[in-house]
Amino acid sequence: GWDALTPTEARVAELVAEGMTNPQVGTELLMGAETVKTHLSRVFEKVGVANRKELIVAASRRASARSCAMASISASEGAFAVVHMTLL
């Protein structure tokens, strides 16, 4: 899963999900396109996808889920603050 990615693999996945090509990712991360390809194959295996398109979809779903979770946490904190202020 996503938690199994190394920091470099996670960055490669992020850049690919943003639409960068392997050479563009390589330039950004100061590595060769073949090294990017190697990292990407490990990302595919760990995340459980077969190609770039599936990676982009999986990354988008993950980002949405994380956004919802953060919104839920923020809403909970807001409710706590209201209750806390009411009790004062």
mmCIF file of N, CA and C in Angstrom:
data_model
loop_
_atom_site.group_PDB
_atom_site.id
_atom_site.type_symbol
_atom_site.label_atom_id
_atom_site.label_comp_id
_atom_site.label_asym_id
_atom_site.label_seq_id
_atom_site.Cartn_x
_atom_site.Cartn_y
_atom_site.Cartn_z
ATOM 1 N N GLY A 1 0.799 -1.191 0.000
ATOM 2 C CA GLY A 1 0.000 0.000 0.000
ATOM 3 C C GLY A 1 0.846 1.261 0.000
ATOM 4 N N TRP A 2 0.171 2.376 0.063
ATOM 5 C CA TRP A 2 0.843 3.680 0.025
ATOM 6 C C TRP A 2 1.856 3.837 1.148
ATOM 7 N N ASP A 3 1.565 3.289 2.314
ATOM 8 C CA ASP A 3 2.471 3.431 3.460
ATOM 9 C C ASP A 3 3.780 2.673 3.277
ATOM 10 N N ALA A 4 3.803 1.739 2.340
ATOM 11 C CA ALA A 4 5.014 0.960 2.089
ATOM 12 C C ALA A 4 5.997 1.677 1.164
ATOM 13 N N LEU A 5 5.575 2.780 0.568
ATOM 14 C CA LEU A 5 6.456 3.499 -0.363
ATOM 15 C C LEU A 5 7.584 4.199 0.382
ATOM 16 N N THR A 6 8.766 4.161 -0.230
ATOM 17 C CA THR A 6 9.876 4.962 0.291
ATOM 18 C C THR A 6 9.578 6.428 -0.019
ATOM 19 N N PRO A 7 10.276 7.348 0.618
ATOM 20 C CA PRO A 7 10.053 8.764 0.294
ATOM 21 C C PRO A 7 10.267 9.071 -1.196
ATOM 22 N N THR A 8 11.269 8.465 -1.799
ATOM 23 C CA THR A 8 11.528 8.695 -3.225
ATOM 24 C C THR A 8 10.409 8.116 -4.078
ATOM 25 N N GLU A 9 9.966 6.907 -3.756
ATOM 26 C CA GLU A 9 8.857 6.301 -4.502
ATOM 27 C C GLU A 9 7.596 7.150 -4.381
ATOM 28 N N ALA A 10 7.343 7.664 -3.191
ATOM 29 C CA ALA A 10 6.159 8.499 -2.976
ATOM 30 C C ALA A 10 6.244 9.777 -3.812
ATOM 31 N N ARG A 11 7.427 10.368 -3.878
ATOM 32 C CA ARG A 11 7.605 11.597 -4.681
ATOM 33 C C ARG A 11 7.437 11.294 -6.161
ATOM 34 N N VAL A 12 7.997 10.180 -6.625
ATOM 35 C CA VAL A 12 7.839 9.769 -8.029
ATOM 36 C C VAL A 12 6.349 9.588 -8.332
ATOM 37 N N ALA A 13 5.646 8.886 -7.450
ATOM 38 C CA ALA A 13 4.213 8.655 -7.642
ATOM 39 C C ALA A 13 3.458 9.983 -7.696
ATOM 40 N N GLU A 14 3.802 10.896 -6.816
ATOM 41 C CA GLU A 14 3.145 12.207 -6.775
ATOM 42 C C GLU A 14 3.341 12.956 -8.095
ATOM 43 N N LEU A 15 4.571 12.982 -8.580
ATOM 44 C CA LEU A 15 4.867 13.710 -9.814
ATOM 45 C C LEU A 15 4.201 13.060 -11.023
ATOM 46 N N VAL A 16 4.188 11.739 -11.066
ATOM 47 C CA VAL A 16 3.518 11.029 -12.157
ATOM 48 C C VAL A 16 2.015 11.303 -12.106
ATOM 49 N N ALA A 17 1.454 11.297 -10.904
ATOM 50 C CA ALA A 17 0.024 11.573 -10.747
ATOM 51 C C ALA A 17 -0.316 12.996 -11.184
ATOM 52 N N GLU A 18 0.654 13.899 -11.111
ATOM 53 C CA GLU A 18 0.457 15.274 -11.580
ATOM 54 C C GLU A 18 0.582 15.377 -13.096
ATOM 55 N N GLY A 19 0.961 14.267 -13.745
ATOM 56 C CA GLY A 19 1.023 14.250 -15.203
ATOM 57 C C GLY A 19 2.404 14.325 -15.812
ATOM 58 N N MET A 20 3.442 14.270 -14.987
ATOM 59 C CA MET A 20 4.798 14.339 -15.529
ATOM 60 C C MET A 20 5.199 13.027 -16.202
ATOM 61 N N THR A 21 6.040 13.144 -17.224
ATOM 62 C CA THR A 21 6.610 11.976 -17.889
ATOM 63 C C THR A 21 7.831 11.505 -17.093
ATOM 64 N N ASN A 22 8.333 10.312 -17.410
ATOM 65 C CA ASN A 22 9.527 9.816 -16.712
ATOM 66 C C ASN A 22 10.711 10.770 -16.872
ATOM 67 N N PRO A 23 10.998 11.274 -18.088
ATOM 68 C CA PRO A 23 12.110 12.227 -18.195
ATOM 69 C C PRO A 23 11.889 13.500 -17.371
ATOM 70 N N GLN A 24 10.659 13.985 -17.314
ATOM 71 C CA GLN A 24 10.372 15.182 -16.504
ATOM 72 C C GLN A 24 10.571 14.900 -15.019
ATOM 73 N N VAL A 25 10.108 13.735 -14.564
ATOM 74 C CA VAL A 25 10.308 13.351 -13.161
ATOM 75 C C VAL A 25 11.802 13.240 -12.879
ATOM 76 N N GLY A 26 12.534 12.618 -13.800
ATOM 77 C CA GLY A 26 13.976 12.472 -13.640
ATOM 78 C C GLY A 26 14.676 13.810 -13.497
ATOM 79 N N THR A 27 14.282 14.766 -14.329
ATOM 80 C CA THR A 27 14.868 16.106 -14.254
ATOM 81 C C THR A 27 14.551 16.751 -12.914
ATOM 82 N N GLU A 28 13.312 16.625 -12.488
ATOM 83 C CA GLU A 28 12.880 17.212 -11.206
ATOM 84 C C GLU A 28 13.633 16.601 -10.022
ATOM 85 N N LEU A 29 13.844 15.286 -10.065
ATOM 86 C CA LEU A 29 14.456 14.583 -8.925
ATOM 87 C C LEU A 29 15.938 14.282 -9.126
ATOM 88 N N LEU A 30 16.499 14.812 -10.196
ATOM 89 C CA LEU A 30 17.920 14.627 -10.494
ATOM 90 C C LEU A 30 18.307 13.154 -10.607
ATOM 91 N N MET A 31 17.545 12.423 -11.415
ATOM 92 C CA MET A 31 17.843 11.012 -11.672
ATOM 93 C C MET A 31 17.499 10.711 -13.121
ATOM 94 N N GLY A 32 18.034 9.611 -13.632
ATOM 95 C CA GLY A 32 17.755 9.221 -15.005
ATOM 96 C C GLY A 32 16.347 8.675 -15.176
ATOM 97 N N ALA A 33 15.863 8.720 -16.400
ATOM 98 C CA ALA A 33 14.520 8.225 -16.706
ATOM 99 C C ALA A 33 14.397 6.736 -16.389
ATOM 100 N N GLU A 34 15.466 5.971 -16.580
ATOM 101 C CA GLU A 34 15.422 4.538 -16.251
ATOM 102 C C GLU A 34 15.294 4.314 -14.747
ATOM 103 N N THR A 35 15.917 5.173 -13.962
ATOM 104 C CA THR A 35 15.781 5.083 -12.501
ATOM 105 C C THR A 35 14.343 5.405 -12.098
ATOM 106 N N VAL A 36 13.764 6.400 -12.746
ATOM 107 C CA VAL A 36 12.360 6.729 -12.492
ATOM 108 C C VAL A 36 11.502 5.512 -12.825
ATOM 109 N N LYS A 37 11.790 4.878 -13.953
ATOM 110 C CA LYS A 37 11.028 3.691 -14.380
ATOM 111 C C LYS A 37 11.114 2.588 -13.323
ATOM 112 N N THR A 38 12.294 2.401 -12.754
ATOM 113 C CA THR A 38 12.478 1.391 -11.708
ATOM 114 C C THR A 38 11.646 1.738 -10.476
ATOM 115 N N HIS A 39 11.711 2.982 -10.038
ATOM 116 C CA HIS A 39 10.910 3.411 -8.883
ATOM 117 C C HIS A 39 9.416 3.240 -9.177
ATOM 118 N N LEU A 40 9.027 3.598 -10.383
ATOM 119 C CA LEU A 40 7.624 3.515 -10.760
ATOM 120 C C LEU A 40 7.129 2.076 -10.757
ATOM 121 N N SER A 41 7.958 1.146 -11.209
ATOM 122 C CA SER A 41 7.536 -0.266 -11.191
ATOM 123 C C SER A 41 7.339 -0.749 -9.759
ATOM 124 N N ARG A 42 8.172 -0.271 -8.848
ATOM 125 C CA ARG A 42 7.998 -0.621 -7.425
ATOM 126 C C ARG A 42 6.734 0.011 -6.858
ATOM 127 N N VAL A 43 6.457 1.240 -7.263
ATOM 128 C CA VAL A 43 5.233 1.924 -6.828
ATOM 129 C C VAL A 43 4.020 1.133 -7.302
ATOM 130 N N PHE A 44 4.007 0.748 -8.582
ATOM 131 C CA PHE A 44 2.887 -0.021 -9.131
ATOM 132 C C PHE A 44 2.648 -1.281 -8.308
ATOM 133 N N GLU A 45 3.729 -1.980 -8.001
ATOM 134 C CA GLU A 45 3.622 -3.231 -7.244
ATOM 135 C C GLU A 45 3.086 -2.976 -5.827
ATOM 136 N N LYS A 46 3.634 -1.989 -5.150
ATOM 137 C CA LYS A 46 3.242 -1.723 -3.767
ATOM 138 C C LYS A 46 1.822 -1.177 -3.643
ATOM 139 N N VAL A 47 1.420 -0.333 -4.597
ATOM 140 C CA VAL A 47 0.092 0.288 -4.547
ATOM 141 C C VAL A 47 -0.965 -0.645 -5.141
ATOM 142 N N GLY A 48 -0.516 -1.605 -5.954
ATOM 143 C CA GLY A 48 -1.450 -2.559 -6.540
ATOM 144 C C GLY A 48 -2.125 -2.066 -7.801
ATOM 145 N N VAL A 49 -1.356 -1.342 -8.631
ATOM 146 C CA VAL A 49 -1.873 -0.871 -9.904
ATOM 147 C C VAL A 49 -1.009 -1.421 -11.032
ATOM 148 N N ALA A 50 -1.545 -1.372 -12.258
ATOM 149 C CA ALA A 50 -0.836 -1.958 -13.392
ATOM 150 C C ALA A 50 -0.180 -0.921 -14.304
ATOM 151 N N ASN A 51 -0.615 0.340 -14.205
ATOM 152 C CA ASN A 51 -0.084 1.338 -15.138
ATOM 153 C C ASN A 51 -0.279 2.753 -14.575
ATOM 154 N N ARG A 52 0.200 3.736 -15.336
ATOM 155 C CA ARG A 52 0.143 5.140 -14.912
ATOM 156 C C ARG A 52 -1.288 5.610 -14.693
ATOM 157 N N LYS A 53 -2.177 5.223 -15.614
ATOM 158 C CA LYS A 53 -3.575 5.649 -15.509
ATOM 159 C C LYS A 53 -4.184 5.163 -14.195
ATOM 160 N N GLU A 54 -3.952 3.899 -13.862
ATOM 161 C CA GLU A 54 -4.471 3.356 -12.602
ATOM 162 C C GLU A 54 -3.828 4.055 -11.406
ATOM 163 N N LEU A 55 -2.553 4.409 -11.521
ATOM 164 C CA LEU A 55 -1.872 5.124 -10.441
ATOM 165 C C LEU A 55 -2.510 6.496 -10.230
ATOM 166 N N ILE A 56 -2.806 7.197 -11.320
ATOM 167 C CA ILE A 56 -3.421 8.515 -11.223
ATOM 168 C C ILE A 56 -4.788 8.408 -10.549
ATOM 169 N N VAL A 57 -5.575 7.403 -10.939
ATOM 170 C CA VAL A 57 -6.899 7.201 -10.333
ATOM 171 C C VAL A 57 -6.751 6.880 -8.843
ATOM 172 N N ALA A 58 -5.821 5.977 -8.509
ATOM 173 C CA ALA A 58 -5.614 5.592 -7.107
ATOM 174 C C ALA A 58 -5.133 6.781 -6.277
ATOM 175 N N ALA A 59 -4.236 7.581 -6.838
ATOM 176 C CA ALA A 59 -3.730 8.751 -6.118
ATOM 177 C C ALA A 59 -4.839 9.779 -5.900
ATOM 178 N N SER A 60 -5.690 9.934 -6.894
ATOM 179 C CA SER A 60 -6.808 10.870 -6.770
ATOM 180 C C SER A 60 -7.783 10.418 -5.687
ATOM 181 N N ARG A 61 -8.078 9.128 -5.664
ATOM 182 C CA ARG A 61 -8.973 8.587 -4.628
ATOM 183 C C ARG A 61 -8.362 8.750 -3.248
ATOM 184 N N ARG A 62 -7.078 8.514 -3.162
ATOM 185 C CA ARG A 62 -6.392 8.646 -1.871
ATOM 186 C C ARG A 62 -6.440 10.094 -1.391
ATOM 187 N N ALA A 63 -6.194 11.024 -2.304
ATOM 188 C CA ALA A 63 -6.226 12.443 -1.945
ATOM 189 C C ALA A 63 -7.625 12.855 -1.495
ATOM 190 N N SER A 64 -8.648 12.351 -2.182
ATOM 191 C CA SER A 64 -10.027 12.663 -1.798
ATOM 192 C C SER A 64 -10.350 12.116 -0.417
ATOM 193 N N ALA A 65 -9.943 10.890 -0.167
ATOM 194 C CA ALA A 65 -10.201 10.263 1.132
ATOM 195 C C ALA A 65 -9.495 11.029 2.245
ATOM 196 N N ARG A 66 -8.272 11.458 1.981
ATOM 197 C CA ARG A 66 -7.523 12.213 2.990
ATOM 198 C C ARG A 66 -8.159 13.572 3.231
ATOM 199 N N SER A 67 -8.651 14.215 2.175
ATOM 200 C CA SER A 67 -9.321 15.510 2.317
ATOM 201 C C SER A 67 -10.582 15.375 3.158
ATOM 202 N N CYS A 68 -11.345 14.310 2.886
ATOM 203 C CA CYS A 68 -12.572 14.069 3.662
ATOM 204 C C CYS A 68 -12.242 13.814 5.125
ATOM 205 N N ALA A 69 -11.194 13.047 5.362
ATOM 206 C CA ALA A 69 -10.792 12.746 6.738
ATOM 207 C C ALA A 69 -10.369 14.027 7.455
ATOM 208 N N MET A 70 -9.613 14.885 6.777
ATOM 209 C CA MET A 70 -9.170 16.138 7.395
ATOM 210 C C MET A 70 -10.358 17.056 7.652
ATOM 211 N N ALA A 71 -11.311 17.091 6.727
ATOM 212 C CA ALA A 71 -12.504 17.920 6.922
ATOM 213 C C ALA A 71 -13.301 17.411 8.113
ATOM 214 N N SER A 72 -13.357 16.092 8.260
ATOM 215 C CA SER A 72 -14.070 15.489 9.378
ATOM 216 C C SER A 72 -13.398 15.842 10.700
ATOM 217 N N ILE A 73 -12.079 15.779 10.710
ATOM 218 C CA ILE A 73 -11.331 16.131 11.918
ATOM 219 C C ILE A 73 -11.552 17.611 12.252
ATOM 220 N N SER A 74 -11.487 18.471 11.235
ATOM 221 C CA SER A 74 -11.696 19.902 11.458
ATOM 222 C C SER A 74 -13.096 20.170 11.990
ATOM 223 N N ALA A 75 -14.077 19.482 11.425
ATOM 224 C CA ALA A 75 -15.458 19.660 11.891
ATOM 225 C C ALA A 75 -15.593 19.205 13.328
ATOM 226 N N SER A 76 -14.939 18.100 13.671
ATOM 227 C CA SER A 76 -14.985 17.599 15.047
ATOM 228 C C SER A 76 -14.345 18.591 16.007
ATOM 229 N N GLU A 77 -13.222 19.154 15.614
ATOM 230 C CA GLU A 77 -12.548 20.135 16.461
ATOM 231 C C GLU A 77 -13.412 21.369 16.629
ATOM 232 N N GLY A 78 -14.098 21.770 15.553
ATOM 233 C CA GLY A 78 -14.993 22.923 15.627
ATOM 234 C C GLY A 78 -16.135 22.671 16.589
ATOM 235 N N ALA A 79 -16.711 21.484 16.526
ATOM 236 C CA ALA A 79 -17.808 21.125 17.433
ATOM 237 C C ALA A 79 -17.313 21.112 18.872
ATOM 238 N N PHE A 80 -16.099 20.593 19.088
ATOM 239 C CA PHE A 80 -15.518 20.577 20.432
ATOM 240 C C PHE A 80 -15.353 21.995 20.951
ATOM 241 N N ALA A 81 -14.868 22.906 20.084
ATOM 242 C CA ALA A 81 -14.652 24.278 20.502
ATOM 243 C C ALA A 81 -15.958 24.942 20.902
ATOM 244 N N VAL A 82 -17.021 24.674 20.134
ATOM 245 C CA VAL A 82 -18.329 25.255 20.446
ATOM 246 C C VAL A 82 -18.819 24.734 21.785
ATOM 247 N N VAL A 83 -18.711 23.417 21.997
ATOM 248 C CA VAL A 83 -19.148 22.809 23.254
ATOM 249 C C VAL A 83 -18.312 23.362 24.404
ATOM 250 N N HIS A 84 -17.007 23.432 24.217
ATOM 251 C CA HIS A 84 -16.104 23.927 25.246
ATOM 252 C C HIS A 84 -16.434 25.373 25.618
ATOM 253 N N MET A 85 -16.670 26.216 24.596
ATOM 254 C CA MET A 85 -16.995 27.626 24.849
ATOM 255 C C MET A 85 -18.339 27.742 25.574
ATOM 256 N N THR A 86 -19.272 26.852 25.227
ATOM 257 C CA THR A 86 -20.584 26.881 25.857
ATOM 258 C C THR A 86 -20.467 26.528 27.334
ATOM 259 N N LEU A 87 -19.566 25.632 27.655
ATOM 260 C CA LEU A 87 -19.412 25.193 29.043
ATOM 261 C C LEU A 87 -18.704 26.223 29.908
ATOM 262 N N LEU A 88 -17.988 27.145 29.277
ATOM 263 C CA LEU A 88 -17.241 28.141 30.062
ATOM 264 C C LEU A 88 -18.119 29.154 30.664
#
